[in-house]
Coordinates of C-alpha atoms in Angstrom, one line a residue:
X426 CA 20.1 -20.0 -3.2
X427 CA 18.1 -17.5 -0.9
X428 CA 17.0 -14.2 -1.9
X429 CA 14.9 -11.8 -0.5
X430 CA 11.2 -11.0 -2.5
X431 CA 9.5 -7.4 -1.8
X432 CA 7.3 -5.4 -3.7
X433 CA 5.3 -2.1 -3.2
X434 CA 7.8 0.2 -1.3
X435 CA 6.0 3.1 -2.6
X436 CA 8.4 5.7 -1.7
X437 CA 7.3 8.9 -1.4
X438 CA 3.8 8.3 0.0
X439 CA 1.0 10.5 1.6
X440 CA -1.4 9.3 3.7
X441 CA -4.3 11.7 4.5
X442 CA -1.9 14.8 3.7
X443 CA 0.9 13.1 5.7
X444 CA 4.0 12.2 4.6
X445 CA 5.3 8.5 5.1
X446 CA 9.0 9.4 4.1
X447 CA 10.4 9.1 7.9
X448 CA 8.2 5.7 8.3
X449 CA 9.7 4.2 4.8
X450 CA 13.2 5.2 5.9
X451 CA 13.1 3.3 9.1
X452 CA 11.5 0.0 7.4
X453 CA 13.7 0.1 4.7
X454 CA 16.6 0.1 7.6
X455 CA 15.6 -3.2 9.0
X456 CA 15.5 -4.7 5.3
X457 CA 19.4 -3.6 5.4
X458 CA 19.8 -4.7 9.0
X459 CA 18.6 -7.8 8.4
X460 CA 20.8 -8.2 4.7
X461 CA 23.5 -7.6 7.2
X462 CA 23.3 -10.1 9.7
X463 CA 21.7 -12.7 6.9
X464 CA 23.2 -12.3 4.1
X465 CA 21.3 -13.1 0.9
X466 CA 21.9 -14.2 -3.1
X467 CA 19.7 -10.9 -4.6
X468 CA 17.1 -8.6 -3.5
X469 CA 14.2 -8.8 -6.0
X470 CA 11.4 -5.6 -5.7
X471 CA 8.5 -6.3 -7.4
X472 CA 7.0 -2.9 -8.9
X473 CA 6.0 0.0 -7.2
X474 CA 9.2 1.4 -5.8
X475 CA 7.9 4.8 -6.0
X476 CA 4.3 5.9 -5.5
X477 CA 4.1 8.1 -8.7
X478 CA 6.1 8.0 -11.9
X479 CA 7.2 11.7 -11.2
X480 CA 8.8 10.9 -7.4
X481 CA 9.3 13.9 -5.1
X482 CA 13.1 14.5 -4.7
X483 CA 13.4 13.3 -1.4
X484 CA 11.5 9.8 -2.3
X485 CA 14.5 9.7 -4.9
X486 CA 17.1 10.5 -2.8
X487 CA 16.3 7.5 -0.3
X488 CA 15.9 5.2 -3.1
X489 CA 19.7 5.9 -3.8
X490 CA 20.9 5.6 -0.4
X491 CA 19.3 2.6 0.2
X492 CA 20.3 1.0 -2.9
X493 CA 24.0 2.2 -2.5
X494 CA 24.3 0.5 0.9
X495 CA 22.7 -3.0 -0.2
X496 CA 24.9 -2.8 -3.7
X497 CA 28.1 -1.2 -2.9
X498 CA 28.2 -1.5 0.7
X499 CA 26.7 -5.1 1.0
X500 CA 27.6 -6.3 -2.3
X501 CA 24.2 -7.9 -2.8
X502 CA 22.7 -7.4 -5.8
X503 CA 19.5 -5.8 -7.0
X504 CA 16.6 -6.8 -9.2
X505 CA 13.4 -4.6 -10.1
X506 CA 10.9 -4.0 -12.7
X507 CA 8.7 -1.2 -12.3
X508 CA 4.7 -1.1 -11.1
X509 CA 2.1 0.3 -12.0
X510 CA 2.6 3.3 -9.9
X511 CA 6.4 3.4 -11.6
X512 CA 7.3 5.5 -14.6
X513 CA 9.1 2.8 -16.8
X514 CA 11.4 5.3 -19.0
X515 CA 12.3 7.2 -15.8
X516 CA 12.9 4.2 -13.4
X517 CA 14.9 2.4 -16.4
X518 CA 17.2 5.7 -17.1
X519 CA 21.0 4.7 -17.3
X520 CA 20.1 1.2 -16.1
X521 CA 22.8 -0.6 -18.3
X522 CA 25.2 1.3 -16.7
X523 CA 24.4 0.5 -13.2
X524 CA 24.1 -3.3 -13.8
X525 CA 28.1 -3.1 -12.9
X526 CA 27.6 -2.2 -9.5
X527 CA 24.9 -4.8 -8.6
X528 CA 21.7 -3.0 -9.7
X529 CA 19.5 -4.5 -12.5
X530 CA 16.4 -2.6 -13.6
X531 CA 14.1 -4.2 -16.2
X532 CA 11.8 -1.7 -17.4
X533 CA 11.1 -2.8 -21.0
X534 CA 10.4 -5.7 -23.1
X535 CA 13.9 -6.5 -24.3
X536 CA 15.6 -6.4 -21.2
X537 CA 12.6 -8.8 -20.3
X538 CA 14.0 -11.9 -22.3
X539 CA 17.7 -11.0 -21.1
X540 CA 17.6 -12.6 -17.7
X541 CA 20.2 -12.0 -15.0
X542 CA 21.9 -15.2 -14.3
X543 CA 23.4 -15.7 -10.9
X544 CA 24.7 -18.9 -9.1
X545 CA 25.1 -20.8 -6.0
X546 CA 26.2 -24.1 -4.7
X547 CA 22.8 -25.3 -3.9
X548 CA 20.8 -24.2 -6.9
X549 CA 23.3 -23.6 -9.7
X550 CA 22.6 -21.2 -11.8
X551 CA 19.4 -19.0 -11.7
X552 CA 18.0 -16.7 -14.7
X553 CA 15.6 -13.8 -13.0
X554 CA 12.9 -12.8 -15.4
X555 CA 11.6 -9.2 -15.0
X556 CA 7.7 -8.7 -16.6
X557 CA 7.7 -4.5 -16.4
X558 CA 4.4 -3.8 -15.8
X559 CA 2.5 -4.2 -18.8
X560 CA -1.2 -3.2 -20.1
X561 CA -2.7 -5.1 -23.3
X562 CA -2.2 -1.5 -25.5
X563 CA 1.9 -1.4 -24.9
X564 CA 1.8 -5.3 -25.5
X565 CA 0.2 -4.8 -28.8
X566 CA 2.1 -1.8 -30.0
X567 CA 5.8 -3.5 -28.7
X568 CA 4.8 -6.8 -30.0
X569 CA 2.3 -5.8 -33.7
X570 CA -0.4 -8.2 -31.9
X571 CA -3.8 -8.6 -31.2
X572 CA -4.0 -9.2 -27.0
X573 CA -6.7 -7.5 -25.6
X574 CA -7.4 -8.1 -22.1
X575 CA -4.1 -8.4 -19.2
X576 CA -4.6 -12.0 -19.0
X577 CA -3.8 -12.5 -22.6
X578 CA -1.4 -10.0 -22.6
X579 CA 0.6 -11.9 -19.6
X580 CA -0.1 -15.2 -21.2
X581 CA 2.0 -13.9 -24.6
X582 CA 4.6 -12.2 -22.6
X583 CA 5.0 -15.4 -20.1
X584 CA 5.4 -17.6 -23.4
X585 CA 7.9 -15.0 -24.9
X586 CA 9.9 -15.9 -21.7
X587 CA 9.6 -19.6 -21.3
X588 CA 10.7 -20.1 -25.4
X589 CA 14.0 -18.7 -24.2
X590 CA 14.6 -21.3 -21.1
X591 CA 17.8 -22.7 -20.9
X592 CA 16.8 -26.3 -19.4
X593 CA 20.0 -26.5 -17.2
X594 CA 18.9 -23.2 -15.0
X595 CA 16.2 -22.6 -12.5
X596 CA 13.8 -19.9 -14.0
X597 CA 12.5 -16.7 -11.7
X598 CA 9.6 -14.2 -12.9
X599 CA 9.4 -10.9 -11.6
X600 CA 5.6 -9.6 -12.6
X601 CA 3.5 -6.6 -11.4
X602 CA -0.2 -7.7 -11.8
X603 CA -3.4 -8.9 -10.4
X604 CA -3.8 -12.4 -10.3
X605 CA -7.5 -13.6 -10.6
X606 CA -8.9 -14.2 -7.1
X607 CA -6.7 -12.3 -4.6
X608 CA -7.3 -10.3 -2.3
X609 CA -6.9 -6.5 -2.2
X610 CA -7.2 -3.9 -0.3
X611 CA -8.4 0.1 -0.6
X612 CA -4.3 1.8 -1.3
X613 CA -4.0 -0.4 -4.5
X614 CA -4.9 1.9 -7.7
X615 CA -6.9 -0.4 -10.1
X616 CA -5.4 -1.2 -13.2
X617 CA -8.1 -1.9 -15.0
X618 CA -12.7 -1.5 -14.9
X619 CA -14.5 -4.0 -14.0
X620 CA -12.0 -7.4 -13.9
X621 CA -10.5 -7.0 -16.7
X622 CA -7.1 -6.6 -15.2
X623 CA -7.4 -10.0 -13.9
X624 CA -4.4 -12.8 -14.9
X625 CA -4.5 -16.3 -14.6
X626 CA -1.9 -18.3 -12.5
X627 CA -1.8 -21.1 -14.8
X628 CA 0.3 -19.1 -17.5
X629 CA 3.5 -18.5 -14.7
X630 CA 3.5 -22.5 -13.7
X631 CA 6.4 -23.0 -16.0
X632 CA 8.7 -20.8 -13.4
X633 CA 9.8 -22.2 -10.5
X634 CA 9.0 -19.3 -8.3
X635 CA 6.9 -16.2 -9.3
X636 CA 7.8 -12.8 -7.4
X637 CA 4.7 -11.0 -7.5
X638 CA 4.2 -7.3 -6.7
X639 CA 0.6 -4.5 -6.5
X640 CA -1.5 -6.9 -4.4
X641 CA -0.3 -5.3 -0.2
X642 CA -1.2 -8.2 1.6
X643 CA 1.0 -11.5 1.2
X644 CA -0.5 -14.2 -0.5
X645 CA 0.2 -17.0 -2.6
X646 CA -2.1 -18.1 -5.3
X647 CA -2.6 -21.1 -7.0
X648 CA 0.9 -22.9 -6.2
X649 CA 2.7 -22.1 -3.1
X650 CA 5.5 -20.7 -5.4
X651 CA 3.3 -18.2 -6.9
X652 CA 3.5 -15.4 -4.2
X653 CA 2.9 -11.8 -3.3
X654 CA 5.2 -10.4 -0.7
X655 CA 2.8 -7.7 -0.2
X656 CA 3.7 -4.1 0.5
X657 CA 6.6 -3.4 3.2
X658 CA 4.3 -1.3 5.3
X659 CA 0.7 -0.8 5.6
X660 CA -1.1 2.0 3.5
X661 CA -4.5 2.2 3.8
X662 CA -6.6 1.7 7.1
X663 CA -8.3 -1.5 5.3
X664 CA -4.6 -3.0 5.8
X665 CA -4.7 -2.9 9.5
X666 CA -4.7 -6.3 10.1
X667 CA -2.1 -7.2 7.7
X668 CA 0.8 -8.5 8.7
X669 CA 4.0 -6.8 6.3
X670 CA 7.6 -7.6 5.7
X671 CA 9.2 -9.4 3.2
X672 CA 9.6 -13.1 1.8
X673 CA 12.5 -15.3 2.1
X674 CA 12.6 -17.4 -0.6
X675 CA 15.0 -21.1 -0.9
X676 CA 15.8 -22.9 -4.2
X677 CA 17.7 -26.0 -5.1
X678 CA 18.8 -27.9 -8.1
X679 CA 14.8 -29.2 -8.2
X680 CA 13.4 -25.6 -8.4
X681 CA 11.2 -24.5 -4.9
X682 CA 12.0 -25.3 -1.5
X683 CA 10.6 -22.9 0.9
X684 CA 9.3 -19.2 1.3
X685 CA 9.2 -17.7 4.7
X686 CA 7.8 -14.6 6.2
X687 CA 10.2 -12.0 7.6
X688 CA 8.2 -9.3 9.4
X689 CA 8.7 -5.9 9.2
X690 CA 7.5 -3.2 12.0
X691 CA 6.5 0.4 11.1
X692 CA 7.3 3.2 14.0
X693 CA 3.5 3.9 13.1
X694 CA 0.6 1.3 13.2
X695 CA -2.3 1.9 11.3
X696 CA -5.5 1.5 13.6
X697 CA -8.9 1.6 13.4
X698 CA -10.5 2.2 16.9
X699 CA -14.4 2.6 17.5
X700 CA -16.2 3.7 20.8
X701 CA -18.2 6.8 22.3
X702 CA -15.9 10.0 22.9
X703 CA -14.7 9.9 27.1
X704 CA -14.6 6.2 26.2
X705 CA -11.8 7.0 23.9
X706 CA -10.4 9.7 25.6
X707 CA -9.8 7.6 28.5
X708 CA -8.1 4.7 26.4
X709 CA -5.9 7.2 24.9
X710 CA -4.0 8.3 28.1
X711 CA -3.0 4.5 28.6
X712 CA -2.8 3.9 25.3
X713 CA 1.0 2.7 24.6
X714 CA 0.8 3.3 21.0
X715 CA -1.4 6.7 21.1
X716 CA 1.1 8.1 18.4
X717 CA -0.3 5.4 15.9
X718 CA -1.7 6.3 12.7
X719 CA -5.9 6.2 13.5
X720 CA -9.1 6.4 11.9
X721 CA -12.2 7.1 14.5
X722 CA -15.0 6.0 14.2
X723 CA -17.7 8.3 17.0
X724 CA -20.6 6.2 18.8
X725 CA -21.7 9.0 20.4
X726 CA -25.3 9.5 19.3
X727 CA -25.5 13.2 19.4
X728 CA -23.5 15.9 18.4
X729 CA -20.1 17.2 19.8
X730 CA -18.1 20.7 19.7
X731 CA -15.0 19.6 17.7
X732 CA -14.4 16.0 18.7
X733 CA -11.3 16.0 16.6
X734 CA -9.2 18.7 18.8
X735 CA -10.1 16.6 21.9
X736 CA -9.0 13.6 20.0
X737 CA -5.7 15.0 19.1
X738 CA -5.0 15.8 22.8
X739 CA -4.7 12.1 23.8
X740 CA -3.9 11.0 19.8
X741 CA -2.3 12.8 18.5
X742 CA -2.4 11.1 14.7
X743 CA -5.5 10.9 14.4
X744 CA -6.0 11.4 10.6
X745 CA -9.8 10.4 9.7
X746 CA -13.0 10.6 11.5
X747 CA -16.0 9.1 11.0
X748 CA -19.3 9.8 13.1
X749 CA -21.1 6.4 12.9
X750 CA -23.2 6.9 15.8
X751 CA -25.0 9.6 14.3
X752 CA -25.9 8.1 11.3
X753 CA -27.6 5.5 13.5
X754 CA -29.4 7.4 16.0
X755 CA -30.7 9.7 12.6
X756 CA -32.7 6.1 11.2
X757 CA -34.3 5.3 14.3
X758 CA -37.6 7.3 15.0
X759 CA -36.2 9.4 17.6
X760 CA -33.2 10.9 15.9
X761 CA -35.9 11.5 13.3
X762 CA -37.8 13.4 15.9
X763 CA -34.6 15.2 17.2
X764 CA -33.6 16.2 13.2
X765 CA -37.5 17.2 13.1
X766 CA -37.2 19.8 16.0
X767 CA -37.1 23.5 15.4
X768 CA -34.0 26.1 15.0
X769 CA -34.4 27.2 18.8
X770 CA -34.3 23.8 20.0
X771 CA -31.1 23.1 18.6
X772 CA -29.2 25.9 19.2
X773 CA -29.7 25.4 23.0
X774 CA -28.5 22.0 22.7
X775 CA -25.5 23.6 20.5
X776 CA -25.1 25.9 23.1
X777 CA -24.6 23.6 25.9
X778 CA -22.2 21.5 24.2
X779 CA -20.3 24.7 23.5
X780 CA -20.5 26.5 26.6
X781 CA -21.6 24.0 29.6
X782 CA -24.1 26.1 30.4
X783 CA -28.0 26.8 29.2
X784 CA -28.9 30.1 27.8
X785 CA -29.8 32.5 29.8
X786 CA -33.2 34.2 29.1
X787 CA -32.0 38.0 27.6
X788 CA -30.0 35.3 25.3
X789 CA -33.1 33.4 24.1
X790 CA -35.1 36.2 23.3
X791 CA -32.1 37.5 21.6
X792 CA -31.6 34.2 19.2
X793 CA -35.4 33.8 18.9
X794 CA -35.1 37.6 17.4
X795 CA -32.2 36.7 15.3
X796 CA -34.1 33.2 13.9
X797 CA -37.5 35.3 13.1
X798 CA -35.2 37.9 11.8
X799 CA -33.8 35.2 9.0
X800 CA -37.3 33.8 8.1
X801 CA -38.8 37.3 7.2
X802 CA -35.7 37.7 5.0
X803 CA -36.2 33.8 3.2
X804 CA -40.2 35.1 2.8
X805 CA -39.5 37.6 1.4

């Protein structure tokens, strides 16, 4: 059996006040692409399909066209569970009636031990586990017991599951969580203070693979069939070297055979880029992928007349900046000196930055009235 594991689409995403709609849409049209030209058992999506539990209409709206295409059009099935980010009720609405046309949402703790059993030739049949996200509160209240942290919350629901295994089937979790020693990265909302959301891999060994979704870079932790496909596209400038897709994921008769990494290109990269400003300004213009997503980070060590509109000109997504280079020049004696230096001073250096020229006498006399004028105001 193959079938494709993501997590983390997070539809409906802004990114420093921009929306990431147009950029979802095209990733999620090489997922279908590639369902089309290699076909597969299931899609499973691990949590997070939106990025809040009320979705803007639009995030919605692309949800069900893509979902109609892979189901109805492609005939492969569906398998979710909602994240974190998810609202359970609202993801889970109407979802016995949609388990018809291929799609099988799993958004509470009954559905949980009801697995969806599919077969193949090479692996029989296959029951596919789906863990909603779950905090230690709605595992006490659904369950009348005493959990208190995540990982004892996951270790009671992974036990709920595995008392129900039928030994003739291979056995699939679906879980949203944060499996102790992973590694994250700044988009991923903590679920939990201080560690405390942290589960132990030992409690899913019984499975014989483990989709896991909120962690945005793929990993695997523990046993190679404990895996995060991390999130389809990057969202967060600390993911800029991650590399995103999906996983591929082979079973047998024997449980595990393989999981393998099929990448997944947004039309926008997310880039960090670092240098002084005609540096940068130069790069852009033979820069092939100007219209990538970019945070800057100035070298220069003095101060600039709207760096970010001269940015824009040559890229033209530029959607952080960060002035480094001052910071540095401001610790070393120096910069001290030049911070240290008197209202005149600096507006001639203002001035020139402004106007490329030097202030002419009549205007000096002028500011140095203005400047005196202010201090006999703050004396007084």
């Amino acid at each position: 059996m193959k079938f494709l594991h993501t997590s983390d689409w997070h539809l409906g995403r802004h990114f420093h006040n921009v929306s990431l709609l147009d950029d979802q849409r095209q990733v999620l049209n090489q997922l279908i692409d590639y369902i089309t030209h290699h076909p597969v058992d299931v899609l499973l999506i691990a949590g997070d399909i939106y990025d809040r539990s009320v979705p803007p209409t639009a995030a919605i709206e692309l949800l069900d066209e893509v979902l109609t295409r892979i189901c109805q059009q492609l005939q492969t099935p569906v398998i979710m569970i909602p994240g974190n980010h998810d609202g359970a009720k609202r993801l889970g609405f109407a979802a016995k009636h949609m388990q018809s046309s291929g799609l099988h949402i799993i958004s509470d703790f009954t559905q949980m031990l009801q697995p969806v059993v599919l077969s193949s030739e090479q692996a029989g049949e296959v029951a596919f586990y789906g863990m909603p996200y779950s905090d230690p509160e709605q595992v006490r209240d659904a369950f009348k017991n005493k959990v208190s942290t995540h990982d004892q919350a996951h270790q009671f629901l992974c036990q709920q599951i595995v008392d129900t295994f039928n030994p003739s089937q291979r056995h699939v979790l679906l879980s949203h969580c944060f499996v102790d020693g992973a590694s994250t990265s700044d988009s991923e909302r903590p679920l939990s203070i201080g560690g405390a959301d942290c589960v132990n891999h030992q409690h899913f060994l019984p499975f014989d693979y483990v989709a896991l979704g909120h962690l945005h870079q793929p990993q695997y932790k523990g046993q190679d069939y404990i895996r995060y496909s991390g999130s389809l596209m990057k969202y967060s400038f600390s993911e800029q070297y991650h590399k995103k897709g999906m996983t591929l994921v082979e079973l047998n008769q024997q449980g595990f055979v393989s999981a393998q990494s099929i990448p997944l290109t947004a039309p926008h990269d997310m880039r960090i880029v670092e240098g002084e400003l005609e540096a940068l300004l130069a790069q852009g213009q033979q820069d092939p992928h100007a219209d990538d997503y970019l945070l800057v980070r100035l070298m220069d060590k003095h101060a600039i007349l709207d760096p970010m509109e001269k940015l824009r000109k040559v890229y033209p997504n530029v959607l952080h900046l960060e002035k480094p280079g001052m910071l540095m020049d401001s610790q070393q004696p120096m910069g001290r000196a030049r911070l240290a230096r008197g209202e005149m001073d600096m507006f001639r250096d203002f001035f020139l930055e402004a106007k490329q020229e030097p202030l002419t006498e009549l205007q000096t006399q002028a500011i140095s009235q203005v400047i005196q004028s202010l201090k006999n105001q703050e004396s007084n």
